Amino acid sequence: MRILIVNTSELNGGAAVAASRLVAALNNSGVQARLLVNDRQTSNPMVSELPKTLFSRWRFLWERWTIFWHLHFTKHNLFAIDVANAGADITSLPEFKLADVIHLSWINQGMLSLNSIKKIVNSGKPVVWTMHDIWPATAICHLTLGCNNFKQICRRCKYLPGGGSDKDLSTAVWHKKKRIYEKSDIHFVACSRWLADQARQSQLLRDLHVCAIPNPIDTRVFAPKNKVECAELMSLPANKRLILFAAQRATNVNKGLAYLVEACNMLAQQYPDMKDNTALVVLGGKANQAVAELALPVIPIDYVSDIATLIALYNAVHAFVLPSLSENLPNTIMEAMACGVPCVGFNVGGIPEEIDHRRNGYVARYRDAADLAKGIHWVLFEADYDQLATQAVKKVQANYSQQTVALQYIEVYNQALAFKKCML
């Protein structure tokens, strides 16, 4: 079986990391899988890059310009929505022709247009589409922010100036997607049960296949190591309890760092000794400006993509905290748990699917900084820490290992192939 996975980037972003890991997982399970990207960053022989042409950059710029125009020339929400009005035609590529199944991943920002997807569907090849966010099931947004219009029809979009209208940009894109989906047999895969449930409620995906399969992780690579040695390697204090927060951009409001800052300030007030025995490690772009006023010591680290460094960092800390306001199934929590680090996060999205409350971490009430603080203190100073760490590793090995996830995807590929044969 030959699988072509299509993703905008090879490494940038959680979806890219997940797609690259899935390629490795499938190949390790006897499936010939390749990754096709617009932005290649390694020399991995299993990765192909779209041919560079004069129009390669234009695809991205044209879509942004279209959105900019509909936003009345403001940058607010410029990268919060995608309309997929420009993208590459991959159906003539050798990688496409050789593939038995076309597996779409995160294909926004000029990688594929809706017309590109239509050509893929019309090619006759089975199509599987992994949903890393809600965009495939809505018109233009990646985060619904509480909006339920996608359950009927997208309109009056809150991302558009003035809240949109009954026939706004979202409605136009909705109808384009609907025409494509109605004539397709796409098998949609959500990375979390939460997202799968959301997707099934979309009128766009009615009567289409939707299932949930988590992202994979190599548990041979992401594994527990000596904390003191890793702290020394990362130049971190080995005599403090270290709390880690990580995001590609620390100032991203959706990652909820403001709630972590508030929680840490509460902890410093309630437990003054934490000012001496605890520190917050902030990994991500603009980490310095994100924690300007914090009662606990702060150690900012620029975002790193080197796997060995990332593993050393996870193993150097004692708790990983991700107070995101919206999440699918975050790779970072999975990575930390695989390294034996208990995690704390809000009860939102797929986070409670990863963290088993008070078993391998702590699930705090949504947007509740006080409960977040309670969870951090419980993990660091009250719970049986070694037991938490052991259970975290077991959870990942049982649910997210390469082999476990690859076998689930192989089953979906076989279903898509069988369904296509029945339709011929």
PDB file of C-alpha atoms in Angstrom, residues 179-418:
ATOM      1  CA  ARG A 179     -20.490  20.997  -3.479  1.00  0.00           C
ATOM      2  CA  ILE A 180     -17.131  19.204  -3.178  1.00  0.00           C
ATOM      3  CA  TYR A 181     -18.072  17.051  -0.201  1.00  0.00           C
ATOM      4  CA  GLU A 182     -21.446  16.011  -1.637  1.00  0.00           C
ATOM      5  CA  LYS A 183     -19.708  14.274  -4.547  1.00  0.00           C
ATOM      6  CA  SER A 184     -16.939  12.734  -2.458  1.00  0.00           C
ATOM      7  CA  ASP A 185     -16.368   9.779  -0.196  1.00  0.00           C
ATOM      8  CA  ILE A 186     -13.674  11.430   1.926  1.00  0.00           C
ATOM      9  CA  HIS A 187     -12.830   9.573   5.138  1.00  0.00           C
ATOM     10  CA  PHE A 188     -12.280  12.241   7.818  1.00  0.00           C
ATOM     11  CA  VAL A 189     -10.076  11.467  10.809  1.00  0.00           C
ATOM     12  CA  ALA A 190     -10.056  13.765  13.853  1.00  0.00           C
ATOM     13  CA  CYS A 191      -7.064  13.708  16.187  1.00  0.00           C
ATOM     14  CA  SER A 192      -9.297  13.651  19.248  1.00  0.00           C
ATOM     15  CA  ARG A 193     -12.666  12.242  20.173  1.00  0.00           C
ATOM     16  CA  TRP A 194     -13.761  15.771  21.060  1.00  0.00           C
ATOM     17  CA  LEU A 195     -13.014  17.074  17.560  1.00  0.00           C
ATOM     18  CA  ALA A 196     -14.632  14.032  15.950  1.00  0.00           C
ATOM     19  CA  ASP A 197     -17.818  14.768  17.899  1.00  0.00           C
ATOM     20  CA  GLN A 198     -17.711  18.405  16.733  1.00  0.00           C
ATOM     21  CA  ALA A 199     -17.121  17.344  13.128  1.00  0.00           C
ATOM     22  CA  ARG A 200     -20.070  14.931  13.096  1.00  0.00           C
ATOM     23  CA  GLN A 201     -22.349  17.849  14.028  1.00  0.00           C
ATOM     24  CA  SER A 202     -21.333  19.823  10.928  1.00  0.00           C
ATOM     25  CA  GLN A 203     -23.855  19.904   8.092  1.00  0.00           C
ATOM     26  CA  LEU A 204     -20.900  19.807   5.715  1.00  0.00           C
ATOM     27  CA  LEU A 205     -19.816  16.363   6.908  1.00  0.00           C
ATOM     28  CA  ARG A 206     -23.267  14.834   7.231  1.00  0.00           C
ATOM     29  CA  ASP A 207     -23.308  11.253   5.896  1.00  0.00           C
ATOM     30  CA  LEU A 208     -19.505  11.231   5.501  1.00  0.00           C
ATOM     31  CA  HIS A 209     -17.084   8.975   7.388  1.00  0.00           C
ATOM     32  CA  VAL A 210     -15.697  10.531  10.592  1.00  0.00           C
ATOM     33  CA  CYS A 211     -13.553   8.711  13.154  1.00  0.00           C
ATOM     34  CA  ALA A 212     -10.970   9.609  15.811  1.00  0.00           C
ATOM     35  CA  ILE A 213      -7.326   8.527  15.746  1.00  0.00           C
ATOM     36  CA  PRO A 214      -4.657  10.282  17.864  1.00  0.00           C
ATOM     37  CA  ASN A 215      -1.324  11.532  16.596  1.00  0.00           C
ATOM     38  CA  PRO A 216       1.581   9.099  17.002  1.00  0.00           C
ATOM     39  CA  ILE A 217       4.798   9.540  18.940  1.00  0.00           C
ATOM     40  CA  ASP A 218       7.997   7.483  18.947  1.00  0.00           C
ATOM     41  CA  THR A 219       8.155   6.257  22.537  1.00  0.00           C
ATOM     42  CA  ARG A 220      11.670   4.968  21.941  1.00  0.00           C
ATOM     43  CA  VAL A 221      12.823   8.556  21.392  1.00  0.00           C
ATOM     44  CA  PHE A 222      10.530  10.434  23.786  1.00  0.00           C
ATOM     45  CA  ALA A 223      11.269   8.569  26.993  1.00  0.00           C
ATOM     46  CA  PRO A 224      12.290   9.272  30.622  1.00  0.00           C
ATOM     47  CA  LYS A 225      15.910  10.226  31.316  1.00  0.00           C
ATOM     48  CA  ASN A 226      17.915  11.342  34.350  1.00  0.00           C
ATOM     49  CA  LYS A 227      16.498  14.677  35.555  1.00  0.00           C
ATOM     50  CA  VAL A 228      19.701  16.021  37.117  1.00  0.00           C
ATOM     51  CA  GLU A 229      21.778  15.249  34.035  1.00  0.00           C
ATOM     52  CA  CYS A 230      19.185  16.825  31.746  1.00  0.00           C
ATOM     53  CA  ALA A 231      18.957  19.938  33.938  1.00  0.00           C
ATOM     54  CA  GLU A 232      22.731  20.348  33.753  1.00  0.00           C
ATOM     55  CA  LEU A 233      22.631  19.833  29.980  1.00  0.00           C
ATOM     56  CA  MET A 234      19.990  22.562  29.628  1.00  0.00           C
ATOM     57  CA  SER A 235      21.725  24.873  32.161  1.00  0.00           C
ATOM     58  CA  LEU A 236      18.677  24.745  34.396  1.00  0.00           C
ATOM     59  CA  PRO A 237      18.751  24.677  38.232  1.00  0.00           C
ATOM     60  CA  ALA A 238      18.663  21.104  39.529  1.00  0.00           C
ATOM     61  CA  ASN A 239      17.669  22.249  43.037  1.00  0.00           C
ATOM     62  CA  LYS A 240      14.277  23.721  42.050  1.00  0.00           C
ATOM     63  CA  ARG A 241      10.931  22.322  41.002  1.00  0.00           C
ATOM     64  CA  LEU A 242      10.594  23.408  37.380  1.00  0.00           C
ATOM     65  CA  ILE A 243       7.289  24.160  35.639  1.00  0.00           C
ATOM     66  CA  LEU A 244       7.437  24.187  31.842  1.00  0.00           C
ATOM     67  CA  PHE A 245       5.188  26.125  29.473  1.00  0.00           C
ATOM     68  CA  ALA A 246       5.826  25.752  25.737  1.00  0.00           C
ATOM     69  CA  ALA A 247       4.311  27.333  22.641  1.00  0.00           C
ATOM     70  CA  GLN A 248       5.655  28.274  19.238  1.00  0.00           C
ATOM     71  CA  ARG A 249       4.726  31.857  20.149  1.00  0.00           C
ATOM     72  CA  ALA A 250       4.438  32.392  23.879  1.00  0.00           C
ATOM     73  CA  THR A 251       2.289  35.501  23.398  1.00  0.00           C
ATOM     74  CA  ASN A 252      -0.419  33.564  21.521  1.00  0.00           C
ATOM     75  CA  VAL A 253      -3.503  34.419  23.575  1.00  0.00           C
ATOM     76  CA  ASN A 254      -5.080  31.057  22.804  1.00  0.00           C
ATOM     77  CA  LYS A 255      -2.241  29.246  24.635  1.00  0.00           C
ATOM     78  CA  GLY A 256      -3.425  30.823  27.888  1.00  0.00           C
ATOM     79  CA  LEU A 257      -0.108  31.950  29.358  1.00  0.00           C
ATOM     80  CA  ALA A 258      -1.923  34.785  31.138  1.00  0.00           C
ATOM     81  CA  TYR A 259      -3.784  32.175  33.222  1.00  0.00           C
ATOM     82  CA  LEU A 260      -0.511  30.473  34.108  1.00  0.00           C
ATOM     83  CA  VAL A 261       1.005  33.794  35.182  1.00  0.00           C
ATOM     84  CA  GLU A 262      -2.037  34.461  37.375  1.00  0.00           C
ATOM     85  CA  ALA A 263      -1.849  30.956  38.822  1.00  0.00           C
ATOM     86  CA  CYS A 264       1.862  31.294  39.612  1.00  0.00           C
ATOM     87  CA  ASN A 265       1.274  34.620  41.339  1.00  0.00           C
ATOM     88  CA  MET A 266      -1.439  32.977  43.449  1.00  0.00           C
ATOM     89  CA  LEU A 267       0.958  30.173  44.365  1.00  0.00           C
ATOM     90  CA  ALA A 268       3.697  32.632  45.340  1.00  0.00           C
ATOM     91  CA  GLN A 269       1.242  34.387  47.622  1.00  0.00           C
ATOM     92  CA  GLN A 270      -0.195  31.215  49.178  1.00  0.00           C
ATOM     93  CA  TYR A 271       3.144  29.377  49.424  1.00  0.00           C
ATOM     94  CA  PRO A 272       5.945  31.973  49.784  1.00  0.00           C
ATOM     95  CA  ASP A 273       8.619  29.256  49.860  1.00  0.00           C
ATOM     96  CA  MET A 274       7.868  28.520  46.188  1.00  0.00           C
ATOM     97  CA  LYS A 275       9.678  31.759  45.320  1.00  0.00           C
ATOM     98  CA  ASP A 276      12.879  29.958  46.383  1.00  0.00           C
ATOM     99  CA  ASN A 277      12.242  26.331  45.425  1.00  0.00           C
ATOM    100  CA  THR A 278      10.230  26.680  42.177  1.00  0.00           C
ATOM    101  CA  ALA A 279      10.771  28.320  38.778  1.00  0.00           C
ATOM    102  CA  LEU A 280       8.791  28.700  35.581  1.00  0.00           C
ATOM    103  CA  VAL A 281      10.504  27.774  32.311  1.00  0.00           C
ATOM    104  CA  VAL A 282       8.869  29.483  29.316  1.00  0.00           C
ATOM    105  CA  LEU A 283       9.748  27.997  25.939  1.00  0.00           C
ATOM    106  CA  GLY A 284       8.684  29.942  22.859  1.00  0.00           C
ATOM    107  CA  GLY A 285       9.065  33.029  20.745  1.00  0.00           C
ATOM    108  CA  LYS A 286       8.746  36.326  22.636  1.00  0.00           C
ATOM    109  CA  ALA A 287       9.020  34.460  25.953  1.00  0.00           C
ATOM    110  CA  ASN A 288      10.613  37.454  27.694  1.00  0.00           C
ATOM    111  CA  GLN A 289       7.766  39.868  27.071  1.00  0.00           C
ATOM    112  CA  ALA A 290       5.123  37.264  27.901  1.00  0.00           C
ATOM    113  CA  VAL A 291       6.055  37.058  31.591  1.00  0.00           C
ATOM    114  CA  ALA A 292       7.023  40.606  32.475  1.00  0.00           C
ATOM    115  CA  GLU A 293       5.362  40.549  35.911  1.00  0.00           C
ATOM    116  CA  LEU A 294       5.667  37.196  37.662  1.00  0.00           C
ATOM    117  CA  ALA A 295       6.194  36.465  41.329  1.00  0.00           C
ATOM    118  CA  LEU A 296       8.121  33.228  40.654  1.00  0.00           C
ATOM    119  CA  PRO A 297      11.574  33.095  39.035  1.00  0.00           C
ATOM    120  CA  VAL A 298      11.288  32.845  35.229  1.00  0.00           C
ATOM    121  CA  ILE A 299      13.682  31.180  32.808  1.00  0.00           C
ATOM    122  CA  PRO A 300      12.865  32.125  29.178  1.00  0.00           C
ATOM    123  CA  ILE A 301      14.111  29.878  26.357  1.00  0.00           C
ATOM    124  CA  ASP A 302      13.771  30.579  22.660  1.00  0.00           C
ATOM    125  CA  TYR A 303      11.651  28.005  20.816  1.00  0.00           C
ATOM    126  CA  VAL A 304      13.661  24.930  19.835  1.00  0.00           C
ATOM    127  CA  SER A 305      12.887  22.349  17.155  1.00  0.00           C
ATOM    128  CA  ASP A 306      15.895  20.085  17.767  1.00  0.00           C
ATOM    129  CA  ILE A 307      14.445  16.833  19.100  1.00  0.00           C
ATOM    130  CA  ALA A 308      17.374  15.938  21.383  1.00  0.00           C
ATOM    131  CA  THR A 309      17.267  19.373  23.022  1.00  0.00           C
ATOM    132  CA  LEU A 310      13.492  19.190  23.402  1.00  0.00           C
ATOM    133  CA  ILE A 311      13.682  15.767  25.065  1.00  0.00           C
ATOM    134  CA  ALA A 312      16.372  16.993  27.450  1.00  0.00           C
ATOM    135  CA  LEU A 313      14.187  19.970  28.353  1.00  0.00           C
ATOM    136  CA  TYR A 314      11.135  17.814  29.068  1.00  0.00           C
ATOM    137  CA  ASN A 315      13.201  15.508  31.230  1.00  0.00           C
ATOM    138  CA  ALA A 316      14.708  18.415  33.166  1.00  0.00           C
ATOM    139  CA  VAL A 317      11.345  19.728  34.412  1.00  0.00           C
ATOM    140  CA  HIS A 318       8.839  18.391  36.929  1.00  0.00           C
ATOM    141  CA  ALA A 319       5.515  19.542  35.461  1.00  0.00           C
ATOM    142  CA  PHE A 320       4.278  20.654  32.058  1.00  0.00           C
ATOM    143  CA  VAL A 321       1.430  23.160  32.062  1.00  0.00           C
ATOM    144  CA  LEU A 322      -0.634  24.050  28.982  1.00  0.00           C
ATOM    145  CA  PRO A 323      -3.588  26.286  29.915  1.00  0.00           C
ATOM    146  CA  SER A 324      -4.849  26.529  26.325  1.00  0.00           C
ATOM    147  CA  LEU A 325      -8.289  27.997  25.707  1.00  0.00           C
ATOM    148  CA  SER A 326      -8.858  25.709  22.716  1.00  0.00           C
ATOM    149  CA  GLU A 327      -6.927  22.567  21.768  1.00  0.00           C
ATOM    150  CA  ASN A 328      -7.331  19.435  19.699  1.00  0.00           C
ATOM    151  CA  LEU A 329      -4.828  16.846  20.963  1.00  0.00           C
ATOM    152  CA  PRO A 330      -1.629  18.775  21.752  1.00  0.00           C
ATOM    153  CA  ASN A 331       1.644  17.079  20.801  1.00  0.00           C
ATOM    154  CA  THR A 332       3.400  18.887  23.652  1.00  0.00           C
ATOM    155  CA  ILE A 333       1.350  17.162  26.353  1.00  0.00           C
ATOM    156  CA  MET A 334       1.941  13.814  24.680  1.00  0.00           C
ATOM    157  CA  GLU A 335       5.693  14.492  24.470  1.00  0.00           C
ATOM    158  CA  ALA A 336       5.950  15.560  28.103  1.00  0.00           C
ATOM    159  CA  MET A 337       3.992  12.539  29.329  1.00  0.00           C
ATOM    160  CA  ALA A 338       6.148  10.198  27.249  1.00  0.00           C
ATOM    161  CA  CYS A 339       9.149  11.616  29.127  1.00  0.00           C
ATOM    162  CA  GLY A 340       7.476  10.899  32.458  1.00  0.00           C
ATOM    163  CA  VAL A 341       6.390  14.476  33.156  1.00  0.00           C
ATOM    164  CA  PRO A 342       2.910  14.935  34.729  1.00  0.00           C
ATOM    165  CA  CYS A 343       0.832  17.575  32.953  1.00  0.00           C
ATOM    166  CA  VAL A 344      -1.707  20.189  33.970  1.00  0.00           C
ATOM    167  CA  GLY A 345      -4.227  21.722  31.579  1.00  0.00           C
ATOM    168  CA  PHE A 346      -7.736  23.053  31.298  1.00  0.00           C
ATOM    169  CA  ASN A 347     -10.739  20.831  30.693  1.00  0.00           C
ATOM    170  CA  VAL A 348     -11.099  21.748  27.017  1.00  0.00           C
ATOM    171  CA  GLY A 349     -10.878  19.974  23.675  1.00  0.00           C
ATOM    172  CA  GLY A 350      -8.781  16.821  23.664  1.00  0.00           C
ATOM    173  CA  ILE A 351      -6.715  17.689  26.746  1.00  0.00           C
ATOM    174  CA  PRO A 352      -8.817  15.543  29.152  1.00  0.00           C
ATOM    175  CA  GLU A 353      -8.379  12.634  26.718  1.00  0.00           C
ATOM    176  CA  GLU A 354      -4.624  12.804  27.301  1.00  0.00           C
ATOM    177  CA  ILE A 355      -4.520  13.752  30.982  1.00  0.00           C
ATOM    178  CA  ASP A 356      -6.352  11.379  33.321  1.00  0.00           C
ATOM    179  CA  HIS A 357      -7.323  13.620  36.225  1.00  0.00           C
ATOM    180  CA  ARG A 358      -5.289  12.912  39.363  1.00  0.00           C
ATOM    181  CA  ARG A 359      -3.895   9.736  37.781  1.00  0.00           C
ATOM    182  CA  ASN A 360      -1.138  11.056  35.510  1.00  0.00           C
ATOM    183  CA  GLY A 361      -1.739  14.790  35.894  1.00  0.00           C
ATOM    184  CA  TYR A 362      -4.412  17.332  36.712  1.00  0.00           C
ATOM    185  CA  VAL A 363      -7.309  18.657  34.614  1.00  0.00           C
ATOM    186  CA  ALA A 364      -8.300  22.106  35.867  1.00  0.00           C
ATOM    187  CA  ARG A 365     -11.663  23.790  35.439  1.00  0.00           C
ATOM    188  CA  TYR A 366     -11.797  25.811  32.233  1.00  0.00           C
ATOM    189  CA  ARG A 367     -10.381  29.354  32.517  1.00  0.00           C
ATOM    190  CA  ASP A 368     -10.017  28.905  36.289  1.00  0.00           C
ATOM    191  CA  ALA A 369      -6.589  30.199  37.341  1.00  0.00           C
ATOM    192  CA  ALA A 370      -7.192  29.220  40.975  1.00  0.00           C
ATOM    193  CA  ASP A 371      -7.862  25.579  40.040  1.00  0.00           C
ATOM    194  CA  LEU A 372      -4.865  25.681  37.702  1.00  0.00           C
ATOM    195  CA  ALA A 373      -2.731  26.797  40.652  1.00  0.00           C
ATOM    196  CA  LYS A 374      -4.233  24.024  42.781  1.00  0.00           C
ATOM    197  CA  GLY A 375      -3.332  21.464  40.122  1.00  0.00           C
ATOM    198  CA  ILE A 376       0.254  22.681  39.808  1.00  0.00           C
ATOM    199  CA  HIS A 377       0.803  22.552  43.559  1.00  0.00           C
ATOM    200  CA  TRP A 378      -0.837  19.130  43.802  1.00  0.00           C
ATOM    201  CA  VAL A 379       1.443  17.686  41.118  1.00  0.00           C
ATOM    202  CA  LEU A 380       4.628  19.225  42.500  1.00  0.00           C
ATOM    203  CA  PHE A 381       4.153  18.889  46.253  1.00  0.00           C
ATOM    204  CA  GLU A 382       1.158  16.741  47.244  1.00  0.00           C
ATOM    205  CA  ALA A 383       0.742  13.768  44.904  1.00  0.00           C
ATOM    206  CA  ASP A 384       2.868  10.626  44.680  1.00  0.00           C
ATOM    207  CA  TYR A 385       5.084  12.120  41.987  1.00  0.00           C
ATOM    208  CA  ASP A 386       6.804   8.890  40.925  1.00  0.00           C
ATOM    209  CA  GLN A 387       3.422   7.209  40.483  1.00  0.00           C
ATOM    210  CA  LEU A 388       2.155  10.115  38.368  1.00  0.00           C
ATOM    211  CA  ALA A 389       5.241   9.932  36.166  1.00  0.00           C
ATOM    212  CA  THR A 390       4.915   6.167  35.731  1.00  0.00           C
ATOM    213  CA  GLN A 391       1.249   6.428  34.774  1.00  0.00           C
ATOM    214  CA  ALA A 392       2.002   9.229  32.297  1.00  0.00           C
ATOM    215  CA  VAL A 393       4.478   7.029  30.435  1.00  0.00           C
ATOM    216  CA  LYS A 394       2.090   4.054  30.451  1.00  0.00           C
ATOM    217  CA  LYS A 395      -0.743   6.186  29.026  1.00  0.00           C
ATOM    218  CA  VAL A 396       1.350   7.281  26.054  1.00  0.00           C
ATOM    219  CA  GLN A 397       2.762   3.841  25.362  1.00  0.00           C
ATOM    220  CA  ALA A 398      -0.700   2.280  25.398  1.00  0.00           C
ATOM    221  CA  ASN A 399      -2.514   4.896  23.302  1.00  0.00           C
ATOM    222  CA  TYR A 400      -0.112   6.949  21.181  1.00  0.00           C
ATOM    223  CA  SER A 401       2.781   4.698  20.183  1.00  0.00           C
ATOM    224  CA  GLN A 402       3.725   4.476  16.511  1.00  0.00           C
ATOM    225  CA  GLN A 403       2.457   0.942  16.086  1.00  0.00           C
ATOM    226  CA  THR A 404      -0.862   1.588  17.855  1.00  0.00           C
ATOM    227  CA  VAL A 405      -1.666   4.639  15.709  1.00  0.00           C
ATOM    228  CA  ALA A 406      -0.321   3.201  12.443  1.00  0.00           C
ATOM    229  CA  LEU A 407      -2.557   0.129  12.724  1.00  0.00           C
ATOM    230  CA  GLN A 408      -5.622   2.345  13.173  1.00  0.00           C
ATOM    231  CA  TYR A 409      -4.751   4.388  10.082  1.00  0.00           C
ATOM    232  CA  ILE A 410      -4.074   1.258   8.024  1.00  0.00           C
ATOM    233  CA  GLU A 411      -7.594   0.115   8.873  1.00  0.00           C
ATOM    234  CA  VAL A 412      -9.001   3.443   7.622  1.00  0.00           C
ATOM    235  CA  TYR A 413      -6.966   3.201   4.407  1.00  0.00           C
ATOM    236  CA  ASN A 414      -8.299  -0.295   3.795  1.00  0.00           C
ATOM    237  CA  GLN A 415     -11.849   0.919   4.407  1.00  0.00           C
ATOM    238  CA  ALA A 416     -11.363   3.816   1.971  1.00  0.00           C
ATOM    239  CA  LEU A 417      -9.949   1.470  -0.686  1.00  0.00           C
ATOM    240  CA  ALA A 418     -12.751  -1.042  -0.215  1.00  0.00           C
TER     241      ALA A 418
END
